[in-house]
Coordinates of C-alpha atoms in Angstrom, one line a residue:
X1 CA 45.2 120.8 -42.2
X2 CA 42.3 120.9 -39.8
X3 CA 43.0 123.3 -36.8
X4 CA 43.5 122.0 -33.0
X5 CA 41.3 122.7 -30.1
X6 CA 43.9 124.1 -27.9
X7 CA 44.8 126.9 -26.3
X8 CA 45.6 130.4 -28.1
X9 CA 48.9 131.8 -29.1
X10 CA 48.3 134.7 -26.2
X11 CA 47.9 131.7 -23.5
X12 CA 51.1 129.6 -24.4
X13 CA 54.6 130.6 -22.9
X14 CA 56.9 132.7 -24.1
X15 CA 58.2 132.6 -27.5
X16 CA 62.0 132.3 -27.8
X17 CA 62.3 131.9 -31.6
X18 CA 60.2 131.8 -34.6
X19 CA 60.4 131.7 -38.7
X20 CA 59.1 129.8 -41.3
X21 CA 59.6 126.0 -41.7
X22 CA 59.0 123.0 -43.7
X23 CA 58.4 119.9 -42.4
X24 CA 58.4 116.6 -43.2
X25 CA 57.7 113.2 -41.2
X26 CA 57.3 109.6 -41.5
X27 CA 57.0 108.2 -44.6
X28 CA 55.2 111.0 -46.1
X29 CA 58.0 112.9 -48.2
X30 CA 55.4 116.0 -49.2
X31 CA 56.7 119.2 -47.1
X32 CA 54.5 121.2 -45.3
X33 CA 55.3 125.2 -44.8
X34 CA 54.2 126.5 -41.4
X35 CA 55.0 129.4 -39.4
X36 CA 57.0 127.7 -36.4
X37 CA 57.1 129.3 -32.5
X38 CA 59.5 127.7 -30.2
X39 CA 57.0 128.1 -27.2
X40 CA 58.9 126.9 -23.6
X41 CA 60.0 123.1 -24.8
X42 CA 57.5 122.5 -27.4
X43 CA 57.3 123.5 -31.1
X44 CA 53.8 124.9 -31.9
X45 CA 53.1 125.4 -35.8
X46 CA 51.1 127.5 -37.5
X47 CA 49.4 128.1 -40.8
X48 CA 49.9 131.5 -41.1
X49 CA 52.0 133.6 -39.0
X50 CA 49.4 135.9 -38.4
X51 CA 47.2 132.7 -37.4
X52 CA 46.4 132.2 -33.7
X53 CA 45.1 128.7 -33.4
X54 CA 48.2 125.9 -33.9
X55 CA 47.6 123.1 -36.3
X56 CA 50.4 121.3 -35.2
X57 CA 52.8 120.3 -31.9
X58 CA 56.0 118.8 -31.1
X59 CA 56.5 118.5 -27.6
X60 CA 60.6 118.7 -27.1
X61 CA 60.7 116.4 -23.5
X62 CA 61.3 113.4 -25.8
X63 CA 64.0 114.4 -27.8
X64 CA 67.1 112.3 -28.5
X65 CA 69.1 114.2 -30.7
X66 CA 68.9 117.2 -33.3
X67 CA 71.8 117.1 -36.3
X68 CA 71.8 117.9 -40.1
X69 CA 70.0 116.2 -42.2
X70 CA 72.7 115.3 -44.3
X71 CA 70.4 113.1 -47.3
X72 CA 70.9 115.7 -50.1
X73 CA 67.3 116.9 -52.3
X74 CA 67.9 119.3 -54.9
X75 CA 70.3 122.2 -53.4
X76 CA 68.2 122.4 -50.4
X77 CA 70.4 119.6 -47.9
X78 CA 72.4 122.6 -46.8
X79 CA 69.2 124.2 -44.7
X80 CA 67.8 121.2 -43.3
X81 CA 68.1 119.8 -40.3
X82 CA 66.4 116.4 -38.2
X83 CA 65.0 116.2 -34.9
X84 CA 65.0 112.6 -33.6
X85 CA 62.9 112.0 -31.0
X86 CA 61.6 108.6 -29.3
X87 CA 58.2 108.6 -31.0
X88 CA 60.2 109.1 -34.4
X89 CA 62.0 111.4 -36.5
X90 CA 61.3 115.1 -38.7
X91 CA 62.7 116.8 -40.7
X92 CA 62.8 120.4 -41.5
X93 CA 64.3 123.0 -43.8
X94 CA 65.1 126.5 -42.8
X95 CA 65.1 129.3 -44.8
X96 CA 69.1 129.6 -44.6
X97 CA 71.7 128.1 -43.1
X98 CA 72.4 130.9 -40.7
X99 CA 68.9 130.0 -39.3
X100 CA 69.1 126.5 -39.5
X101 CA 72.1 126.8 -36.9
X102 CA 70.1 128.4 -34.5
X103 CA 67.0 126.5 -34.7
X104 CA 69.4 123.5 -34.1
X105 CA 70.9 125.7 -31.1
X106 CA 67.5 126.8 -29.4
X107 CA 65.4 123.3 -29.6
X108 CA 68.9 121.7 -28.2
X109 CA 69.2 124.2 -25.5
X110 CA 65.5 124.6 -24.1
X111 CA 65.4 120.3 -24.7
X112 CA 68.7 119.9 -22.4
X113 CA 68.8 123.1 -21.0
X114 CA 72.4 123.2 -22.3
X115 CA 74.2 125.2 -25.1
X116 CA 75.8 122.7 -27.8
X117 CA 78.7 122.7 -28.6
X118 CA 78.5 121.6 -31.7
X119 CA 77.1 124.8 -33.4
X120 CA 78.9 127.4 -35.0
X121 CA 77.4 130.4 -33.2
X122 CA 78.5 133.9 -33.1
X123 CA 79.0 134.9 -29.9
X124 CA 75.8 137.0 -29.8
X125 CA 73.9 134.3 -30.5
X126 CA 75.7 131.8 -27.8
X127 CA 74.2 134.8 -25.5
X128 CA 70.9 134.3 -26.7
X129 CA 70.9 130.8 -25.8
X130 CA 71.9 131.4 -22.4
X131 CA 69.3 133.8 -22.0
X132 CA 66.7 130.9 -23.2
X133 CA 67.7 128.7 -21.1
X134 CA 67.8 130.4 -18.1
X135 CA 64.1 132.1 -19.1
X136 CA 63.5 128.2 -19.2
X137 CA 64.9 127.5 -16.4
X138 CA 62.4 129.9 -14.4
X139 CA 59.4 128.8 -16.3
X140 CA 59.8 125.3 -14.9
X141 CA 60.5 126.6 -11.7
X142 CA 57.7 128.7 -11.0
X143 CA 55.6 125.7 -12.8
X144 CA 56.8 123.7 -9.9
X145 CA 56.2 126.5 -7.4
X146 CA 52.9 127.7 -7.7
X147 CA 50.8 125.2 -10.2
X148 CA 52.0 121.9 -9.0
X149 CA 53.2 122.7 -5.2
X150 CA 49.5 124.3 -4.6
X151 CA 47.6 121.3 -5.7
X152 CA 49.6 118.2 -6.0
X153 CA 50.5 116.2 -2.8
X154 CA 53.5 116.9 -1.1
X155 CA 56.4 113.7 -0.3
X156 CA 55.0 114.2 3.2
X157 CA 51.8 114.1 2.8
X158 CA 49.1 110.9 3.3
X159 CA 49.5 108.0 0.4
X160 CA 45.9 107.8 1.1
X161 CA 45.4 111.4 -1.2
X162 CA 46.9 109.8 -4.1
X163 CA 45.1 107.0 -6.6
X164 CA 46.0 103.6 -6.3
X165 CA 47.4 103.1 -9.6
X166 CA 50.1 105.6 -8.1
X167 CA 53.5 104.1 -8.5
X168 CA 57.1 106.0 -7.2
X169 CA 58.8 105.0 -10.2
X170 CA 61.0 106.9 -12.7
X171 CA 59.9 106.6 -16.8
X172 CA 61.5 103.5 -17.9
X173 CA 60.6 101.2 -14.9
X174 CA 56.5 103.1 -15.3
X175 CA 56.9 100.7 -18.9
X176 CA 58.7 97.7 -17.7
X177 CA 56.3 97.6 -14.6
X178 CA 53.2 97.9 -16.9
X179 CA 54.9 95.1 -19.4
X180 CA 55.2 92.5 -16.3
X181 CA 51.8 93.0 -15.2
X182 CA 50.4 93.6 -18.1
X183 CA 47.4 91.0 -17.0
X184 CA 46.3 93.5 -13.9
X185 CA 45.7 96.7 -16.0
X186 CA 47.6 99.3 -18.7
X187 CA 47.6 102.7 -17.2
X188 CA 49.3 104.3 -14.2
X189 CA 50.3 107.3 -12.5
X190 CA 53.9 108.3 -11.4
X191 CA 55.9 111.1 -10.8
X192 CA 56.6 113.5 -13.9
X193 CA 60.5 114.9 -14.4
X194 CA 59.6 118.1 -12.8
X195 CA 59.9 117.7 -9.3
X196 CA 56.0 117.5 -7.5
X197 CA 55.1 117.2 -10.6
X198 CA 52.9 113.9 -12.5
X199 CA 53.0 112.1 -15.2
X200 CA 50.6 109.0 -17.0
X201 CA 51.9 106.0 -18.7
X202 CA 49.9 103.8 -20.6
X203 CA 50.4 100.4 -22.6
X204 CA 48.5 99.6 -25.3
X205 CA 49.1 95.9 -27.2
X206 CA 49.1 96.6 -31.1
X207 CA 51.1 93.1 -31.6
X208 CA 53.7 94.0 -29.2
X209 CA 53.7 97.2 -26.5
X210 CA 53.4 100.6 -27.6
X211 CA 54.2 102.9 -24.6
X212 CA 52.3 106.5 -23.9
X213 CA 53.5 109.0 -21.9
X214 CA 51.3 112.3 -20.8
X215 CA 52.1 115.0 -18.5
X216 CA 50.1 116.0 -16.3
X217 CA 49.8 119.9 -14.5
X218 CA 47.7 121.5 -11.6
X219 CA 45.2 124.3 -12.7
X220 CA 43.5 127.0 -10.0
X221 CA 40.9 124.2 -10.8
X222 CA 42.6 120.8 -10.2
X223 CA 44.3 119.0 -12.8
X224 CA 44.9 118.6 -16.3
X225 CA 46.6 116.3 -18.7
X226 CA 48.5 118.6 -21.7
X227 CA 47.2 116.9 -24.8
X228 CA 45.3 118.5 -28.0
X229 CA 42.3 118.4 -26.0
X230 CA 43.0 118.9 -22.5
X231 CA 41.4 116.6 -19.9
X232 CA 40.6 118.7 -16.4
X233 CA 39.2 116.9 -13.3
X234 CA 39.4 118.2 -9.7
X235 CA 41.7 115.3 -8.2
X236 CA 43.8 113.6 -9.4
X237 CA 41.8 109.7 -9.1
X238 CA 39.0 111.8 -10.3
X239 CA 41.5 112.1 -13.7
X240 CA 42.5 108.5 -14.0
X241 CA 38.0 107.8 -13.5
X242 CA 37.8 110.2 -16.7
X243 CA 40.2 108.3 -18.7
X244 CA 38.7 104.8 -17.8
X245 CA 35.5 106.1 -18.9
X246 CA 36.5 107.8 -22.2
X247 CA 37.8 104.8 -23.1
X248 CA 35.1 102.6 -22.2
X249 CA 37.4 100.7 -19.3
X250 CA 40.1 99.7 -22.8
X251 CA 42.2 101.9 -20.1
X252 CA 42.4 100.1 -16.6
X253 CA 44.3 100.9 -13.9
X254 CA 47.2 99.2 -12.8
X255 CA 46.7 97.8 -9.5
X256 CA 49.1 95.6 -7.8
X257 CA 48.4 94.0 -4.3
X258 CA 51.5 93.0 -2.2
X259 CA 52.0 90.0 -0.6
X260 CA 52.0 90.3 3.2
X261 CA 53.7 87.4 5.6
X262 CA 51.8 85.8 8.2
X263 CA 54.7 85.3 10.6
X264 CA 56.9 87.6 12.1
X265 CA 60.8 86.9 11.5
X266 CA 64.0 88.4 13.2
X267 CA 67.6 87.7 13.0
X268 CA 69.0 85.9 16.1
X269 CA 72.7 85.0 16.8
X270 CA 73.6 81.8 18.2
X271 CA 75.6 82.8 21.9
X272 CA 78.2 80.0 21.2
X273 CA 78.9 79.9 17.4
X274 CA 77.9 83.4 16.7
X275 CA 75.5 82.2 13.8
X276 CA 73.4 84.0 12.9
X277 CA 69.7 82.9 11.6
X278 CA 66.2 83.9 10.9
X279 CA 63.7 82.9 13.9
X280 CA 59.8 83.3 13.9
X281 CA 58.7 84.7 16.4
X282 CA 56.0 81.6 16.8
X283 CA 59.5 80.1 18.1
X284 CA 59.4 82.5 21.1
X285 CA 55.9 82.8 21.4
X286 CA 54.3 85.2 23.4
X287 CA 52.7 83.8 27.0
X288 CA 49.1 83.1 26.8
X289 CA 47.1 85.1 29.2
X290 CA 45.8 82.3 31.1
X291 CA 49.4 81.2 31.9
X292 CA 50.4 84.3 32.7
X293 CA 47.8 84.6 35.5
X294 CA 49.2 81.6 36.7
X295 CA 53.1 82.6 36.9
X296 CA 51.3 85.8 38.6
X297 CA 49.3 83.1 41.6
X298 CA 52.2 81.4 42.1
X299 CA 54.4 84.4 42.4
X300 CA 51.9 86.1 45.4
X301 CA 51.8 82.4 47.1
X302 CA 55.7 82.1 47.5
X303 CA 55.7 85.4 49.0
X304 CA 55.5 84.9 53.2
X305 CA 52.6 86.4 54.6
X306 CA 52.4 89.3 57.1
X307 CA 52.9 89.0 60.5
X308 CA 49.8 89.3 62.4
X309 CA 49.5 91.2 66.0
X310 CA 47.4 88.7 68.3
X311 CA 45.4 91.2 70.1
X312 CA 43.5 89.4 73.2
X313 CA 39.4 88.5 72.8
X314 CA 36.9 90.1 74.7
X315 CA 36.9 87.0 77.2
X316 CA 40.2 86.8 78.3
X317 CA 40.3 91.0 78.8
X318 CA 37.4 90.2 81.5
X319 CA 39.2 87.6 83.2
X320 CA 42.3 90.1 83.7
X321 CA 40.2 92.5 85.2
X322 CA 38.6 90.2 87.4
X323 CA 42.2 88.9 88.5
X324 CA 43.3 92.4 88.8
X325 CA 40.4 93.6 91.2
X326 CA 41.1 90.9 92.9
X327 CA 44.3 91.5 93.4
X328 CA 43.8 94.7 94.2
X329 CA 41.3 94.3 96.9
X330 CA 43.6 92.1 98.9
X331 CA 46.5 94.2 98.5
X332 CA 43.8 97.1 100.1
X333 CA 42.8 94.3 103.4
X334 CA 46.3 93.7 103.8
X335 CA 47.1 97.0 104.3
X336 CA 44.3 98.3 106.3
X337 CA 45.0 95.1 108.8
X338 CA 48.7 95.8 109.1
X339 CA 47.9 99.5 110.3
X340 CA 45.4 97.8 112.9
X341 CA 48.0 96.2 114.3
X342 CA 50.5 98.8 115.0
X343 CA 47.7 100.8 116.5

């Protein structure tokens, strides 16, 4: 098998178990021997253990179940063991029983971040399990703390940052919402199960809907979606672009305009019968400047107007003083003859 372009065994995370497997998938009965790492939730398989370039990846997000496989070959049905997962299932045979157990245990516990129940498991090795999923537990933490909360938008932050193929929808509503409009485009962007985190979901039409799912990380670059080949842009619209190109536009966007009412409505309670009923507010329109001006004219002209002081014209002040000299004078003969007269 042809090696992958992907990143070295020193650059993936920590390795909670490892050992040789054979594997087995689809309709293809021929086993395959790699050396298998359990690397954070994936499986990454190699060669040679020695090797340090994968051949091979099973990413553990999508897993359903993990059991015995319990369809006996040869004297080997007692070491192997199938991991069903949405896309399909595989099988595998361990080198013993002992370690098919705790492959079984480990791919359960880093997929559900639960021990199972179901195993029979020292005690020991129920501590190791706990120990793997709380390393796991931390890895997807600091994931969301430092990769995805340094470069992907915040809840708070402007819808405007984010593409416009970006829908707030969970998984399974991503596919139904791409199957109802399947007329307006086949990819969109949504939020991944990590918390801040993203995720793409594509539809492609192969005589009925065939649903892909790709996560996507930050980098100290941008962002990234985890595939084979990785695909690195510096925004995330500057991502979906990439993909629309690759594909020569066979990917397209999914946008979806919403309807927006031309009236405005309100609830409005009838004062006798209580009833209550939707009203437009054409109903109660608002007053039309022009009539408002007039309520405003007729309002000043009912108002009385101002008393006025009458203050005398220049005319009538000269005939007072006229009368008034007059006056005077004669008051000023009368006297002057009266003190004639008494001397």
């Amino acid at each position: 098998m042809a090696k992958r372009i992907g990143r070295k065994r020193a650059q993936l995370p920590d390795c909670y178990y490892e050992g040789y497997l054979e594997k087995t998938w689809g309709k293809d009965l021929t086993p395959q021997k790699f050396w298998a790492c359990l690397c954070g939730n994936s499986l990454f398989f190699f060669n040679e253990k020695r090797d340090i370039d994968y051949v091979d990846k099973l990413v553990l997000t999508e897993l359903i179940s993990v059991a015995d496989d319990g369809t006996p070959v040869s004297n080997t049905h007692s070491t192997r063991f199938v991991v069903h997962m949405k896309s399909g299932s595989y099988r595998f045979t361990a080198s013993n029983s002992e370690a098919r157990e705790l492959w079984k245990g480990f791919i359960h516990s880093v997929a559900e971040l639960s021990v199972p129940s179901s195993l029979i498991l020292l005690p020991g090795q129920i501590h190791m399990l706990e120990c793997t999923i709380q390393k796991e537990v931390e890895r997807l933490a600091s994931l969301t703390s430092t990769d995805v909360t340094d470069h992907a938008p915040s809840p708070t932050s402007s819808q405007s940052d984010m593409p416009a193929c970006f829908y707030e929808v969970p998984r399974l509503e991503a596919e139904l919402l791409l199957e109802r409009e399947a007329n307006r485009g086949n990819l969109l962007l949504r939020p991944g199960r990590i918390e801040k985190s993203f995720a793409i979901t594509t539809r492609l039409d192969l005589g009925g809907s065939v649903f892909k799912h790709y996560r996507v990380y930050s980098s100290p670059a941008g962002f990234y979606i985890d595939v084979d080949t990785p695909v690195y842009a510096d925004t995330l619209q500057e991502l979906v672009n990439i993909l629309v190109e690759r594909t020569e536009g066979h990917l397209t966007p999914l946008i979806v305009e919403g309807q927006y009412d031309k009236n405005i409505s309100f609830i409005s309670s009838d004062n006798e019968n209580g009833e209550r009923t939707q009203q437009s507010l054409q109903t109660f329109a608002l007053t039309p400047l022009t009539r408002r001006q007039d309520e405003k004219t007729r309002a000043l002209e009912a108002e009385p107007d101002p008393v006025r002081e009458e203050h005398p014209s220049f005319a009538d002040k000269k005939v007072g003083r006229e009368h008034a000299i007059r006056d005077s004078s004669a008051a000023s003969l009368s006297r002057k003859f009266f003190h004639q007269i008494n001397f």
